[in-house]
């Protein structure tokens, strides 16, 4: 079964550094998402992306965050200047259409980001 | 954000019995509900979903029930198997086309 793949599985970075988290969504999917889960907290929505632009973003997704689909297969999340509170598991997801009855999100295994 | 709540942090069930996981929501604009299962070091895996126009959806051992008036949904797993041991998340979507709101998760342990 096709799956969403994320790299790296674990990223350690120093506060203030830029990080790029990478994802390859399922090939025929059109909608792409980033979610994150801070340890001990809920999985929370960051951003959705369709047709090469952001469809919706949460209040967490401030100017330090950006997303890009640089080619036909990759979908990236960039954090420009990481803070300690950015430490979390970041999940990429994709769906064939927007979230609906026939279009559930399929998640990758996540990238654990540790900011020191 | 308490729009979706799973009030039981954990549930322990004997193999072969029924597991019932519960979820409550407060936002009446939610119209699509999903259950995900998550193993350690993996991402959430989609299990089953239900639209607000239905009150039940079944897929093999998994059945989701929706009670709109009570703003409550539940996931029934019958019969439960040890491989079902995982964290189960309920999630909901509404007018925000691409956004899921998750509950805190319930850790299900199925004992052989």
mmCIF file of C-alpha atoms in Angstrom:
data_model
loop_
_atom_site.group_PDB
_atom_site.id
_atom_site.type_symbol
_atom_site.label_atom_id
_atom_site.label_comp_id
_atom_site.label_asym_id
_atom_site.label_seq_id
_atom_site.Cartn_x
_atom_site.Cartn_y
_atom_site.Cartn_z
ATOM 1 C CA UNK A 1 0.000 0.000 0.000
ATOM 2 C CA UNK A 2 1.369 3.454 -0.878
ATOM 3 C CA UNK A 3 2.573 5.442 2.082
ATOM 4 C CA UNK A 4 3.727 8.888 3.092
ATOM 5 C CA UNK A 5 7.460 8.925 3.801
ATOM 6 C CA UNK A 6 9.252 11.433 5.993
ATOM 7 C CA UNK A 7 12.947 12.183 6.439
ATOM 8 C CA UNK A 8 14.836 12.382 8.674
ATOM 9 C CA UNK A 9 13.227 10.316 11.416
ATOM 10 C CA UNK A 10 15.043 12.358 14.053
ATOM 11 C CA UNK A 11 16.568 15.814 13.749
ATOM 12 C CA UNK A 12 18.538 17.549 16.473
ATOM 13 C CA UNK A 13 19.279 21.233 16.054
ATOM 14 C CA UNK A 14 20.434 24.168 18.091
ATOM 15 C CA UNK A 15 18.121 27.007 18.995
ATOM 16 C CA UNK A 16 18.118 29.667 16.296
ATOM 17 C CA UNK A 17 19.097 27.312 13.507
ATOM 18 C CA UNK A 18 16.989 26.641 10.429
ATOM 19 C CA UNK A 19 15.586 23.170 9.825
ATOM 20 C CA UNK A 20 13.861 21.618 6.845
ATOM 21 C CA UNK A 21 11.661 18.589 7.333
ATOM 22 C CA UNK A 22 10.976 16.563 4.228
ATOM 23 C CA UNK A 23 8.021 14.513 3.110
ATOM 24 C CA UNK A 24 7.054 12.530 0.052
ATOM 25 C CA UNK A 25 3.243 12.335 -0.055
ATOM 26 C CA UNK A 26 1.343 9.517 -1.746
ATOM 27 C CA UNK A 27 1.793 10.054 -5.466
ATOM 28 C CA UNK A 28 -1.785 10.651 -6.632
ATOM 29 C CA UNK A 29 -2.762 12.773 -3.637
ATOM 30 C CA UNK A 30 -3.478 16.450 -4.155
ATOM 31 C CA UNK A 31 -3.738 17.828 -0.614
ATOM 32 C CA UNK A 32 -0.832 17.994 1.778
ATOM 33 C CA UNK A 33 -0.644 18.778 5.468
ATOM 34 C CA UNK A 34 1.700 19.247 8.386
ATOM 35 C CA UNK A 35 0.677 18.407 11.938
ATOM 36 C CA UNK A 36 2.737 18.254 15.084
ATOM 37 C CA UNK A 37 2.529 16.619 18.500
ATOM 38 C CA UNK A 38 4.415 18.079 21.407
ATOM 39 C CA UNK A 39 5.247 15.374 23.941
ATOM 40 C CA UNK A 40 2.222 14.632 26.101
ATOM 41 C CA UNK A 41 -0.081 16.881 24.099
ATOM 42 C CA UNK A 42 -2.607 16.484 21.294
ATOM 43 C CA UNK A 43 -1.822 16.141 17.625
ATOM 44 C CA UNK A 44 -2.403 19.649 16.283
ATOM 45 C CA UNK A 45 -2.898 21.051 12.814
ATOM 46 C CA UNK A 46 -0.275 23.378 11.372
ATOM 47 C CA UNK A 47 -1.018 23.922 7.697
ATOM 48 C CA UNK A 48 -2.767 22.541 4.625
ATOM 49 C CA UNK A 49 -1.508 22.982 1.070
ATOM 50 C CA UNK A 50 -3.254 22.562 -2.258
ATOM 51 C CA UNK A 51 -2.514 23.647 -5.805
ATOM 52 C CA UNK A 52 0.850 25.092 -4.765
ATOM 53 C CA UNK A 53 -0.494 27.369 -2.113
ATOM 54 C CA UNK A 54 -1.489 27.317 1.531
ATOM 55 C CA UNK A 55 -5.193 26.530 1.968
ATOM 56 C CA UNK A 56 -5.316 27.095 5.684
ATOM 57 C CA UNK A 57 -2.919 27.582 8.564
ATOM 58 C CA UNK A 58 -3.249 27.564 12.323
ATOM 59 C CA UNK A 59 -2.147 30.288 14.711
ATOM 60 C CA UNK A 60 0.937 28.189 15.459
ATOM 61 C CA UNK A 61 2.086 28.559 11.838
ATOM 62 C CA UNK A 62 3.648 31.998 12.159
ATOM 63 C CA UNK A 63 6.268 33.732 10.022
ATOM 64 C CA UNK A 64 8.957 31.337 11.240
ATOM 65 C CA UNK A 65 7.278 28.512 9.352
ATOM 66 C CA UNK A 66 6.991 27.975 5.618
ATOM 67 C CA UNK A 67 6.013 25.134 3.319
ATOM 68 C CA UNK A 68 7.024 24.343 -0.199
ATOM 69 C CA UNK A 69 6.492 21.759 -2.882
ATOM 70 C CA UNK A 70 9.783 22.231 -4.729
ATOM 71 C CA UNK A 71 9.144 19.492 -7.282
ATOM 72 C CA UNK A 72 6.455 16.976 -8.176
ATOM 73 C CA UNK A 73 7.129 14.677 -5.255
ATOM 74 C CA UNK A 74 8.506 16.456 -2.187
ATOM 75 C CA UNK A 75 6.687 18.591 0.363
ATOM 76 C CA UNK A 76 8.804 20.435 2.909
ATOM 77 C CA UNK A 77 8.320 22.298 6.166
ATOM 78 C CA UNK A 78 10.931 24.903 7.021
ATOM 79 C CA UNK A 79 11.391 26.468 10.431
ATOM 80 C CA UNK A 80 13.606 29.524 9.999
ATOM 81 C CA UNK A 81 14.891 30.075 13.513
ATOM 82 C CA UNK A 82 14.036 27.225 15.828
ATOM 83 C CA UNK A 83 12.971 27.729 19.427
ATOM 84 C CA UNK A 84 13.021 25.246 22.276
ATOM 85 C CA UNK A 85 9.222 25.029 22.125
ATOM 86 C CA UNK A 86 9.399 23.811 18.515
ATOM 87 C CA UNK A 87 10.590 20.458 19.844
ATOM 88 C CA UNK A 88 7.893 18.007 18.792
ATOM 89 C CA UNK A 89 7.020 15.151 16.484
ATOM 90 C CA UNK A 90 6.105 16.592 13.095
ATOM 91 C CA UNK A 91 3.755 14.566 10.918
ATOM 92 C CA UNK A 92 3.222 15.049 7.220
ATOM 93 C CA UNK A 93 -0.063 13.852 5.748
ATOM 94 C CA UNK A 94 -1.731 13.733 2.371
ATOM 95 C CA UNK A 95 -5.189 13.028 0.999
ATOM 96 C CA UNK A 96 -6.652 12.494 -2.472
ATOM 97 C CA UNK A 97 -9.122 15.334 -1.969
ATOM 98 C CA UNK A 98 -9.835 17.715 0.852
ATOM 99 C CA UNK A 99 -10.776 16.153 4.173
ATOM 100 C CA UNK A 100 -14.113 14.452 3.620
ATOM 101 C CA UNK A 101 -15.873 11.145 3.997
ATOM 102 C CA UNK A 102 -14.066 9.617 1.047
ATOM 103 C CA UNK A 103 -10.771 11.348 1.575
ATOM 104 C CA UNK A 104 -9.152 10.583 4.934
ATOM 105 C CA UNK A 105 -5.685 11.834 5.748
ATOM 106 C CA UNK A 106 -2.801 9.398 5.467
ATOM 107 C CA UNK A 107 0.076 10.195 7.811
ATOM 108 C CA UNK A 108 3.789 9.563 7.629
ATOM 109 C CA UNK A 109 5.757 8.146 10.571
ATOM 110 C CA UNK A 110 6.917 11.575 11.631
ATOM 111 C CA UNK A 111 10.145 13.460 12.234
ATOM 112 C CA UNK A 112 11.123 13.958 15.836
ATOM 113 C CA UNK A 113 12.609 17.445 16.100
ATOM 114 C CA UNK A 114 14.706 18.189 19.175
ATOM 115 C CA UNK A 115 15.828 21.780 19.682
ATOM 116 C CA UNK A 116 18.643 22.203 22.218
ATOM 117 C CA UNK B 1 -8.419 23.505 22.647
ATOM 118 C CA UNK B 2 -11.058 21.198 24.126
ATOM 119 C CA UNK B 3 -13.298 20.856 21.088
ATOM 120 C CA UNK B 4 -12.649 17.108 20.910
ATOM 121 C CA UNK B 5 -12.223 15.170 24.123
ATOM 122 C CA UNK B 6 -11.406 11.593 24.930
ATOM 123 C CA UNK B 7 -11.997 11.376 28.651
ATOM 124 C CA UNK B 8 -10.499 7.938 29.214
ATOM 125 C CA UNK B 9 -6.691 8.025 29.017
ATOM 126 C CA UNK B 10 -6.547 4.231 29.000
ATOM 127 C CA UNK B 11 -8.639 1.099 28.574
ATOM 128 C CA UNK B 12 -7.734 -2.501 29.322
ATOM 129 C CA UNK B 13 -9.685 -5.362 27.716
ATOM 130 C CA UNK B 14 -9.418 -9.140 27.525
ATOM 131 C CA UNK B 15 -8.778 -10.702 24.138
ATOM 132 C CA UNK B 16 -12.030 -11.668 22.418
ATOM 133 C CA UNK B 17 -14.110 -9.106 24.317
ATOM 134 C CA UNK B 18 -15.485 -5.815 23.043
ATOM 135 C CA UNK B 19 -13.446 -2.613 23.306
ATOM 136 C CA UNK B 20 -15.449 0.610 23.425
ATOM 137 C CA UNK B 21 -13.606 3.888 23.004
ATOM 138 C CA UNK B 22 -15.469 7.122 23.511
ATOM 139 C CA UNK B 23 -15.132 10.644 22.214
ATOM 140 C CA UNK B 24 -17.091 13.848 22.843
ATOM 141 C CA UNK B 25 -17.067 17.053 20.852
ATOM 142 C CA UNK B 26 -18.393 20.526 21.411
ATOM 143 C CA UNK B 27 -18.281 22.163 17.984
ATOM 144 C CA UNK B 28 -21.632 21.666 16.232
ATOM 145 C CA UNK B 29 -20.000 22.610 12.906
ATOM 146 C CA UNK B 30 -18.069 19.328 12.829
ATOM 147 C CA UNK B 31 -19.553 17.075 10.164
ATOM 148 C CA UNK B 32 -16.950 14.383 9.593
ATOM 149 C CA UNK B 33 -15.379 12.185 12.243
ATOM 150 C CA UNK B 34 -12.479 9.774 12.072
ATOM 151 C CA UNK B 35 -10.658 7.276 14.247
ATOM 152 C CA UNK B 36 -6.932 6.747 13.968
ATOM 153 C CA UNK B 37 -4.716 4.143 15.583
ATOM 154 C CA UNK B 38 -1.122 4.886 16.491
ATOM 155 C CA UNK B 39 1.709 2.565 17.435
ATOM 156 C CA UNK B 40 4.895 3.927 19.067
ATOM 157 C CA UNK B 41 7.348 5.460 16.574
ATOM 158 C CA UNK B 42 4.727 5.422 13.818
ATOM 159 C CA UNK B 43 2.284 7.956 12.455
ATOM 160 C CA UNK B 44 -1.481 7.760 12.997
ATOM 161 C CA UNK B 45 -3.113 5.117 10.783
ATOM 162 C CA UNK B 46 -6.635 5.745 9.513
ATOM 163 C CA UNK B 47 -9.156 3.209 10.807
ATOM 164 C CA UNK B 48 -12.694 4.270 10.070
ATOM 165 C CA UNK B 49 -14.750 7.410 9.567
ATOM 166 C CA UNK B 50 -18.337 8.580 9.670
ATOM 167 C CA UNK B 51 -20.184 11.462 8.143
ATOM 168 C CA UNK B 52 -22.677 13.434 10.228
ATOM 169 C CA UNK B 53 -25.514 12.264 7.979
ATOM 170 C CA UNK B 54 -25.056 8.738 9.341
ATOM 171 C CA UNK B 55 -25.236 7.284 12.818
ATOM 172 C CA UNK B 56 -23.261 4.113 12.213
ATOM 173 C CA UNK B 57 -20.477 2.875 9.988
ATOM 174 C CA UNK B 58 -19.018 -0.598 10.060
ATOM 175 C CA UNK B 59 -15.803 -2.033 8.658
ATOM 176 C CA UNK B 60 -14.973 -5.562 9.713
ATOM 177 C CA UNK B 61 -14.320 -5.667 13.445
ATOM 178 C CA UNK B 62 -14.610 -1.877 13.739
ATOM 179 C CA UNK B 63 -17.865 0.036 14.102
ATOM 180 C CA UNK B 64 -18.213 3.742 14.739
ATOM 181 C CA UNK B 65 -21.410 5.154 16.230
ATOM 182 C CA UNK B 66 -22.352 8.814 16.109
ATOM 183 C CA UNK B 67 -24.902 10.462 18.377
ATOM 184 C CA UNK B 68 -25.231 14.000 17.060
ATOM 185 C CA UNK B 69 -27.664 15.196 19.691
ATOM 186 C CA UNK B 70 -25.253 14.165 22.432
ATOM 187 C CA UNK B 71 -22.195 15.210 20.399
ATOM 188 C CA UNK B 72 -20.705 11.832 21.131
ATOM 189 C CA UNK B 73 -19.067 9.138 19.079
ATOM 190 C CA UNK B 74 -17.715 5.758 19.965
ATOM 191 C CA UNK B 75 -15.547 3.102 18.371
ATOM 192 C CA UNK B 76 -16.387 -0.539 18.996
ATOM 193 C CA UNK B 77 -13.842 -3.250 18.310
ATOM 194 C CA UNK B 78 -15.242 -6.766 18.329
ATOM 195 C CA UNK B 79 -13.560 -9.108 18.991
ATOM 196 C CA UNK B 80 -10.531 -7.360 20.436
ATOM 197 C CA UNK B 81 -7.124 -8.796 19.599
ATOM 198 C CA UNK B 82 -3.709 -8.218 21.232
ATOM 199 C CA UNK B 83 -2.541 -6.547 17.998
ATOM 200 C CA UNK B 84 -5.183 -3.860 18.584
ATOM 201 C CA UNK B 85 -3.139 -2.565 21.526
ATOM 202 C CA UNK B 86 -2.254 1.012 20.532
ATOM 203 C CA UNK B 87 -3.244 4.626 21.109
ATOM 204 C CA UNK B 88 -6.580 5.483 19.521
ATOM 205 C CA UNK B 89 -7.328 9.048 18.461
ATOM 206 C CA UNK B 90 -10.672 10.480 17.570
ATOM 207 C CA UNK B 91 -10.608 13.437 15.165
ATOM 208 C CA UNK B 92 -13.187 15.765 13.680
ATOM 209 C CA UNK B 93 -13.450 18.059 10.706
ATOM 210 C CA UNK B 94 -15.920 20.779 9.828
ATOM 211 C CA UNK B 95 -16.040 23.836 7.667
ATOM 212 C CA UNK B 96 -12.241 24.146 7.680
ATOM 213 C CA UNK B 97 -11.648 21.998 4.673
ATOM 214 C CA UNK B 98 -8.193 20.717 5.460
ATOM 215 C CA UNK B 99 -8.070 20.684 9.225
ATOM 216 C CA UNK B 100 -8.592 17.863 11.694
ATOM 217 C CA UNK B 101 -9.058 18.515 15.392
ATOM 218 C CA UNK B 102 -7.798 15.610 17.480
ATOM 219 C CA UNK B 103 -8.657 14.263 20.902
ATOM 220 C CA UNK B 104 -5.962 13.426 23.433
ATOM 221 C CA UNK B 105 -5.986 9.734 22.659
ATOM 222 C CA UNK B 106 -6.868 6.585 24.596
ATOM 223 C CA UNK B 107 -4.309 3.856 25.207
ATOM 224 C CA UNK B 108 -5.955 0.500 24.531
ATOM 225 C CA UNK B 109 -4.339 -2.616 25.957
ATOM 226 C CA UNK B 110 -5.748 -5.982 24.919
ATOM 227 C CA UNK B 111 -4.576 -8.815 27.159
ATOM 228 C CA UNK B 112 -4.206 -12.346 25.766
#
